[in-house]
């Protein structure tokens, strides 16, 4: 069913593979409710070293494979790669005050939107939102940098 398919995509986008000596600073997942694409981003630290990982769901490939609406939830096309940033972007991410990121209340109705989730383990924070107007300024700055490296659709 479509809900199980959506949930499995989110689960796989969360499932980063990395050496556990690295500590997650934050993890971000984004997928629209119309399920056109999905990606996640993980910022890791090990002492003074930093690393960025990205997982991407190949929605075009899976839509073609599952065109009859019968999904194989054990074999979704999700890939992981390390992202290498220039020094200025590394400095940006390294200087983020994670404790200031949050969502804000939105008064309105969202017909179609995004499933967005940010996890910040160090501050035991996890929040979700559906439209950009629900992000505070600090969160919006980070998400805009992350989205700048994402393809709109596979």
XYZ file of C-alpha atoms in Angstrom:
154
model
C 0.000 0.000 0.000
C 1.121 3.591 -0.584
C 1.544 4.421 3.119
C 3.868 1.454 3.646
C 5.810 2.474 0.518
C 6.172 6.070 1.800
C 7.234 4.856 5.264
C 9.818 2.475 3.772
C 11.369 5.256 1.681
C 11.712 7.398 4.801
C 13.189 4.471 6.751
C 15.805 3.801 4.078
C 16.703 7.462 3.756
C 17.414 7.456 7.521
C 19.610 4.366 7.346
C 23.072 5.882 6.833
C 26.072 3.575 6.764
C 29.121 5.042 8.507
C 31.903 4.161 10.936
C 30.440 4.574 14.431
C 33.492 6.569 15.598
C 31.765 9.435 13.765
C 28.969 11.229 15.657
C 25.840 12.507 13.929
C 25.456 16.268 14.341
C 22.211 16.366 12.437
C 20.249 14.343 9.935
C 17.695 15.765 7.507
C 15.112 13.880 5.398
C 12.872 15.375 2.705
C 10.227 13.707 0.565
C 7.146 15.315 -0.989
C 3.777 13.765 -0.262
C 3.340 13.242 -4.013
C 6.458 11.019 -3.746
C 8.361 12.539 -6.697
C 11.806 12.375 -5.029
C 13.434 11.768 -1.687
C 16.792 12.534 -0.144
C 18.538 12.744 3.183
C 21.643 14.479 4.418
C 23.815 13.614 7.407
C 26.442 15.858 8.985
C 29.016 13.899 11.034
C 31.978 14.823 13.229
C 34.946 12.878 14.533
C 36.999 15.233 16.675
C 37.817 18.155 14.371
C 37.080 16.198 11.207
C 33.718 16.620 9.496
C 31.921 14.491 6.932
C 28.746 14.889 4.881
C 26.731 11.938 3.623
C 23.768 11.954 1.297
C 21.210 9.245 0.542
C 19.037 9.622 -2.546
C 16.033 7.652 -3.663
C 15.846 7.015 -7.426
C 12.117 7.618 -7.740
C 12.036 7.409 -11.530
C 13.575 3.937 -11.495
C 11.236 2.653 -8.756
C 8.134 4.176 -10.386
C 8.988 2.296 -13.578
C 9.623 -0.961 -11.693
C 6.462 -0.669 -9.601
C 4.173 0.733 -12.313
C 1.406 -1.738 -11.402
C 1.325 -0.489 -7.812
C 2.933 -3.658 -6.450
C 5.965 -2.623 -4.404
C 8.964 -4.668 -3.336
C 9.777 -2.836 -0.115
C 12.991 -4.831 0.398
C 14.606 -3.485 -2.763
C 14.107 0.262 -3.084
C 16.661 2.133 -5.185
C 18.412 4.188 -2.489
C 22.082 5.078 -2.853
C 24.552 6.756 -0.518
C 27.531 8.955 -1.289
C 29.869 11.278 0.531
C 29.516 14.960 -0.366
C 32.698 17.017 -0.600
C 32.196 20.711 0.048
C 34.425 23.700 -0.503
C 35.979 25.235 2.592
C 33.321 27.980 2.936
C 30.449 25.477 3.078
C 32.358 23.308 5.544
C 32.834 26.380 7.738
C 29.132 27.208 7.436
C 27.984 23.771 8.572
C 30.648 23.582 11.274
C 29.542 26.939 12.724
C 25.809 26.203 12.953
C 24.293 26.661 16.390
C 22.141 23.532 16.366
C 20.276 24.514 19.519
C 18.669 27.504 17.753
C 17.092 25.523 14.900
C 13.393 24.883 15.286
C 9.995 25.037 13.632
C 7.393 27.762 14.012
C 3.620 27.606 14.019
C 1.850 28.013 10.688
C -1.812 28.899 10.583
C -3.252 27.573 7.372
C -4.121 24.482 5.423
C -1.519 22.554 3.431
C -3.051 20.611 0.543
C 0.208 19.139 -0.698
C 3.508 19.602 0.949
C 6.691 17.940 2.008
C 7.590 15.525 4.734
C 10.641 17.176 6.273
C 12.364 15.902 9.370
C 15.425 17.152 11.235
C 17.073 15.090 13.969
C 19.728 16.608 16.227
C 20.874 13.818 18.576
C 23.173 15.990 20.737
C 20.227 18.206 21.742
C 17.715 15.331 21.660
C 15.704 17.271 19.098
C 13.515 15.869 16.368
C 11.021 17.972 14.506
C 8.898 17.659 11.392
C 7.253 20.180 9.094
C 5.389 20.277 5.797
C 6.072 23.708 4.270
C 8.964 26.151 4.362
C 6.944 28.719 6.323
C 7.206 26.389 9.332
C 11.002 26.815 9.590
C 12.630 29.444 11.774
C 15.387 31.581 10.205
C 18.276 29.417 11.456
C 16.699 26.202 10.191
C 15.829 27.793 6.836
C 19.488 28.816 6.290
C 20.666 25.246 6.801
C 17.926 23.655 4.685
C 18.521 26.066 1.800
C 22.225 25.044 1.732
C 21.262 21.367 1.762
C 18.657 21.764 -0.981
C 21.179 23.593 -3.169
C 23.016 20.298 -3.701
C 19.886 18.212 -4.404
C 18.426 17.334 -7.799
C 14.765 18.345 -8.139
C 13.788 14.958 -9.530
C 15.625 11.808 -10.628
